Coordinates of C-alpha atoms in Angstrom, one line a residue:
Chain A
X1 CA 82.6 108.3 162.5
X2 CA 82.1 106.5 159.2
X3 CA 83.7 107.6 156.0
X4 CA 81.7 107.4 152.8
X5 CA 83.7 105.7 150.1
X6 CA 83.1 106.7 146.5
X7 CA 82.2 104.2 143.8
X8 CA 85.1 105.3 141.6
X9 CA 87.6 104.1 144.3
X10 CA 86.6 100.5 143.5
X11 CA 86.5 100.3 139.8
X12 CA 88.7 101.3 136.9
X13 CA 87.7 104.1 134.5
X14 CA 87.4 102.7 131.0
Chain W
X1 CA 69.1 104.2 112.0
X2 CA 67.7 103.1 115.3
X3 CA 64.3 101.5 115.9
X4 CA 63.4 99.7 119.1
X5 CA 59.8 98.4 119.5
X6 CA 58.8 97.3 123.0
X7 CA 55.4 95.7 123.3
X8 CA 55.4 95.9 127.1
X9 CA 56.0 99.7 127.1
X10 CA 55.2 99.9 130.8
X11 CA 58.6 98.4 131.5
X12 CA 60.4 101.4 130.1
X13 CA 58.1 103.7 132.1
X14 CA 59.0 101.8 135.3
X15 CA 62.8 101.8 134.4
X16 CA 62.8 105.6 134.1
X17 CA 60.9 106.0 137.4
X18 CA 63.5 103.7 139.0
X19 CA 66.5 105.7 138.0
X20 CA 65.5 109.3 137.6
X21 CA 65.9 110.1 141.3
X22 CA 69.5 108.9 141.3
X23 CA 70.8 110.2 138.0
X24 CA 70.0 113.5 136.2
X25 CA 71.6 113.1 132.8
X26 CA 72.9 109.9 131.2
X27 CA 73.9 108.3 127.9
X28 CA 71.7 105.5 126.6
X29 CA 73.9 103.2 124.6
X30 CA 72.5 101.1 121.8
X31 CA 74.4 98.1 120.3
X32 CA 73.7 94.7 118.9
X33 CA 73.6 93.4 122.5
X34 CA 70.9 95.7 123.6
X35 CA 69.8 99.0 125.1
X36 CA 72.0 99.9 128.1
X37 CA 73.0 102.7 130.4
X38 CA 75.7 103.2 133.0
X39 CA 75.7 106.3 135.2
X40 CA 76.8 107.5 138.6
X41 CA 74.9 109.8 140.9
X42 CA 76.3 113.3 141.2
X43 CA 78.3 112.4 144.4
X44 CA 79.9 109.4 142.7
X45 CA 78.8 107.2 145.6
X46 CA 76.3 105.1 143.7
X47 CA 76.1 103.7 140.2
X48 CA 73.3 102.4 138.1
X49 CA 73.7 99.9 135.3
X50 CA 70.7 99.0 133.0
X51 CA 70.6 96.4 130.3
X52 CA 67.6 95.6 128.1
X53 CA 68.7 92.8 125.8
X54 CA 67.9 93.2 122.1
X55 CA 66.0 89.8 122.1
X56 CA 63.5 91.3 124.5
X57 CA 62.3 93.8 121.9
X58 CA 59.7 92.8 119.3
X59 CA 61.7 94.7 116.8
X60 CA 65.3 95.8 117.3
X61 CA 67.2 97.7 114.6
X62 CA 70.5 99.3 115.5
X63 CA 72.7 99.8 112.4
X64 CA 75.7 101.1 114.3
X65 CA 76.6 101.7 118.0
X66 CA 74.9 104.8 119.2
X67 CA 75.1 106.8 122.4
X68 CA 72.2 109.1 123.1
X69 CA 72.5 111.7 125.9
X70 CA 69.2 112.4 127.7
X71 CA 68.0 114.3 130.7
X72 CA 66.1 111.6 132.6
X73 CA 63.5 113.9 134.0
X74 CA 62.6 114.9 130.4
X75 CA 62.5 111.3 129.3
X76 CA 60.2 110.6 132.3
X77 CA 57.9 113.5 131.2
X78 CA 57.7 112.0 127.7
X79 CA 57.0 108.5 128.9
X80 CA 54.4 109.6 131.4
X81 CA 52.3 110.5 128.3
X82 CA 52.3 106.8 127.3
X83 CA 49.5 104.6 128.6
X84 CA 50.4 101.6 130.7
X85 CA 49.3 99.2 128.0
X86 CA 50.9 101.2 125.1
X87 CA 53.5 99.8 122.8
X88 CA 56.6 102.1 122.9
X89 CA 58.9 102.5 119.9
X90 CA 62.2 104.6 120.1
X91 CA 63.4 106.0 116.8
X92 CA 66.5 108.0 115.9
X93 CA 68.2 108.7 112.6
X94 CA 72.0 108.6 112.3
X95 CA 73.6 111.9 113.3
X96 CA 70.3 113.3 114.5
X97 CA 70.1 115.4 117.7
X98 CA 66.7 114.1 118.6
X99 CA 65.0 110.9 119.6
X100 CA 61.3 110.1 118.9
X101 CA 59.1 108.1 121.3
X102 CA 56.1 106.6 119.5
X103 CA 53.2 105.4 121.6
X104 CA 50.6 103.0 120.2
X105 CA 47.5 102.0 122.0
X106 CA 46.9 98.2 122.2
X107 CA 44.1 98.3 119.6
X108 CA 46.0 100.7 117.4
X109 CA 43.3 103.4 117.6
X110 CA 45.7 106.1 119.0
X111 CA 49.2 106.7 117.8
X112 CA 51.3 109.5 119.3
X113 CA 54.9 110.6 118.7
X114 CA 56.9 112.8 121.0
X115 CA 60.3 114.1 119.8
X116 CA 62.9 115.0 122.4
X117 CA 66.2 116.8 122.0
X118 CA 69.3 114.9 122.8
X119 CA 72.2 116.4 124.7
X120 CA 76.0 115.9 124.8
X121 CA 77.0 114.3 128.1
X122 CA 80.6 113.6 129.1
X123 CA 80.2 110.4 131.1
X124 CA 82.7 108.4 132.9
X125 CA 82.3 104.7 132.2
X126 CA 83.6 102.2 134.8
X127 CA 84.7 98.7 134.1
X128 CA 83.0 96.4 136.6
X129 CA 84.6 93.0 136.7
X130 CA 82.5 89.9 137.7
X131 CA 83.1 89.3 141.4
X132 CA 82.6 86.4 143.8
X133 CA 80.4 87.7 146.5
X134 CA 80.6 86.5 150.1
X135 CA 76.8 86.5 150.5
X136 CA 73.9 86.8 148.1
X137 CA 70.4 87.4 149.5
X138 CA 67.3 87.1 147.4
X139 CA 64.1 88.4 149.0
X140 CA 60.7 89.9 148.1
X141 CA 61.4 93.4 146.7
X142 CA 58.4 94.9 148.7
X143 CA 59.9 93.5 151.9
X144 CA 63.3 95.1 151.2
X145 CA 61.6 98.4 150.4
X146 CA 59.6 98.3 153.6
X147 CA 62.7 97.6 155.7
X148 CA 64.7 100.5 154.1
X149 CA 61.7 102.9 154.6
X150 CA 61.2 101.8 158.2
X151 CA 64.8 102.1 159.2
X152 CA 65.3 105.5 157.6
X153 CA 62.8 106.9 160.1
X154 CA 65.2 105.9 162.8
X155 CA 68.7 106.4 161.4
X156 CA 70.7 107.5 158.3
X157 CA 72.8 104.3 157.8
X158 CA 72.0 100.6 157.6
X159 CA 74.3 97.9 158.6
X160 CA 73.6 94.8 156.6
X161 CA 75.0 91.6 158.2
X162 CA 74.7 88.1 156.8
X163 CA 75.4 85.2 159.0
X164 CA 74.1 81.6 159.0
X165 CA 71.3 82.9 161.2
X166 CA 70.0 85.1 158.4
X167 CA 70.3 88.7 157.1
X168 CA 70.1 91.5 159.7
X169 CA 69.4 95.1 158.8
X170 CA 70.3 97.5 161.7
X171 CA 70.3 101.2 162.2
X172 CA 70.7 103.6 165.1
X173 CA 69.8 107.2 165.5
X174 CA 69.0 109.9 168.1
X175 CA 65.8 108.3 169.2
X176 CA 67.0 104.7 169.5
X177 CA 68.0 101.8 167.4
X178 CA 66.4 99.0 165.3
X179 CA 67.3 95.6 164.1
X180 CA 65.3 93.6 161.5
X181 CA 66.4 89.9 160.9
X182 CA 65.1 88.0 157.9
X183 CA 65.7 84.3 158.0
X184 CA 66.0 82.0 155.1
X185 CA 62.4 81.0 154.2
X186 CA 61.8 78.7 151.2
X187 CA 58.6 77.1 152.5
X188 CA 56.3 79.6 150.9
X189 CA 53.4 79.2 148.5
X190 CA 55.0 81.3 145.7
X191 CA 58.7 81.3 144.8
X192 CA 58.8 85.1 144.7
X193 CA 57.9 85.2 148.4
X194 CA 60.9 83.2 149.4
X195 CA 64.0 84.6 151.2
X196 CA 67.1 82.7 150.0
X197 CA 70.5 83.3 151.5
X198 CA 73.7 81.9 149.9
X199 CA 76.6 82.6 152.2
X200 CA 80.2 81.7 151.6
X201 CA 81.4 83.6 154.7
X202 CA 79.8 86.1 157.1
X203 CA 79.8 89.7 155.9
X204 CA 78.8 93.0 157.5
X205 CA 78.8 96.3 155.7
X206 CA 77.4 99.8 156.4
X207 CA 75.5 101.9 153.7
X208 CA 73.7 105.2 153.5
X209 CA 69.9 104.6 153.7
X210 CA 69.2 107.5 151.4
X211 CA 70.6 105.6 148.5
X212 CA 69.0 102.3 149.4
X213 CA 65.6 104.1 149.5
X214 CA 66.3 105.5 146.1
X215 CA 67.1 102.0 144.7
X216 CA 63.7 100.8 145.9
X217 CA 62.0 103.0 143.3
X218 CA 62.7 100.0 141.1
X219 CA 60.4 97.8 143.2
X220 CA 57.5 97.9 140.7
X221 CA 59.8 96.2 138.1
X222 CA 60.2 92.9 140.0
X223 CA 58.7 90.9 142.8
X224 CA 62.2 90.0 144.0
X225 CA 65.5 91.8 144.6
X226 CA 68.9 90.3 144.9
X227 CA 71.5 91.9 147.2
X228 CA 75.1 90.8 146.7
X229 CA 77.7 91.6 149.4
X230 CA 81.4 91.2 149.8
X231 CA 83.7 92.8 152.4
X232 CA 84.9 96.2 151.2
X233 CA 83.2 96.0 147.9
X234 CA 80.1 98.0 146.8
X235 CA 76.9 96.2 147.4
X236 CA 74.9 95.2 144.2
X237 CA 71.1 95.6 144.5
X238 CA 69.6 94.0 141.4
X239 CA 66.1 94.0 140.0
X240 CA 65.3 91.9 136.9
X241 CA 63.4 93.7 134.1
X242 CA 61.0 90.9 133.1
X243 CA 63.1 88.3 131.2
X244 CA 64.9 90.9 129.1
X245 CA 67.5 92.4 131.4
X246 CA 68.2 94.1 134.7
X247 CA 68.8 97.2 136.7
X248 CA 71.8 96.9 139.0
X249 CA 72.5 99.5 141.6
X250 CA 76.0 99.6 143.1
X251 CA 76.6 101.5 146.3
X252 CA 79.9 102.1 148.0
X253 CA 80.1 101.2 151.7
X254 CA 80.9 103.5 154.5
X255 CA 84.0 102.5 156.4
X256 CA 85.6 103.4 159.7
X257 CA 87.5 106.7 159.5

């Protein structure tokens, strides 16, 4: 099984 | 007061076709730098970043920074009314809740203006720092689109692996599996037909093909696509918009649970 990461887990909210 | 005149109006038509499948509503930001957009898809798995630099417009007036919320399907409906050779001008007054798209035919014998309502959109803006990528692949955009389309008939995910042998796109599904290897190829007649692989270290990442296929809607914008990969970072799939900017798609990888 592969877990789909979310884009917001990589970058900081401005 | 905002007034942006784009002689090659077809670029804006192609930009909208490239992003409207991924994003429903978005804020278009205007500043002295240019006309830009950053938006995520509804699942927050992918992100699109658009920049059209001010120098790329024949006329660019932006008195103050302005953020205009638009439904991209509605923008697309408006722009589909512009001819491919039309000059497109965007106009908005300060404090207005509308934007006007003006279409001029090349010989000026037909001028149309379409006014569209703006909307308030709460958008989350991410800071994306410059990153060093383990591998950068530049290849013909049509070839990349073909690979994504072909693999999605077999499986749901693509493993993109870059080694010194080349770049490998792999998938597996109920009916079987598939591997497509593209080797570096710089001995072509035209530079846009080349496949160029810059690798610092081998990298292998898994992505959802549904999103990759959505990114390839940008294929009409550019003959080439650049795919930047680093371990455990989102992939960046970039299409140049003539010499005035880019569309970058960021897609988060899938990881072992």
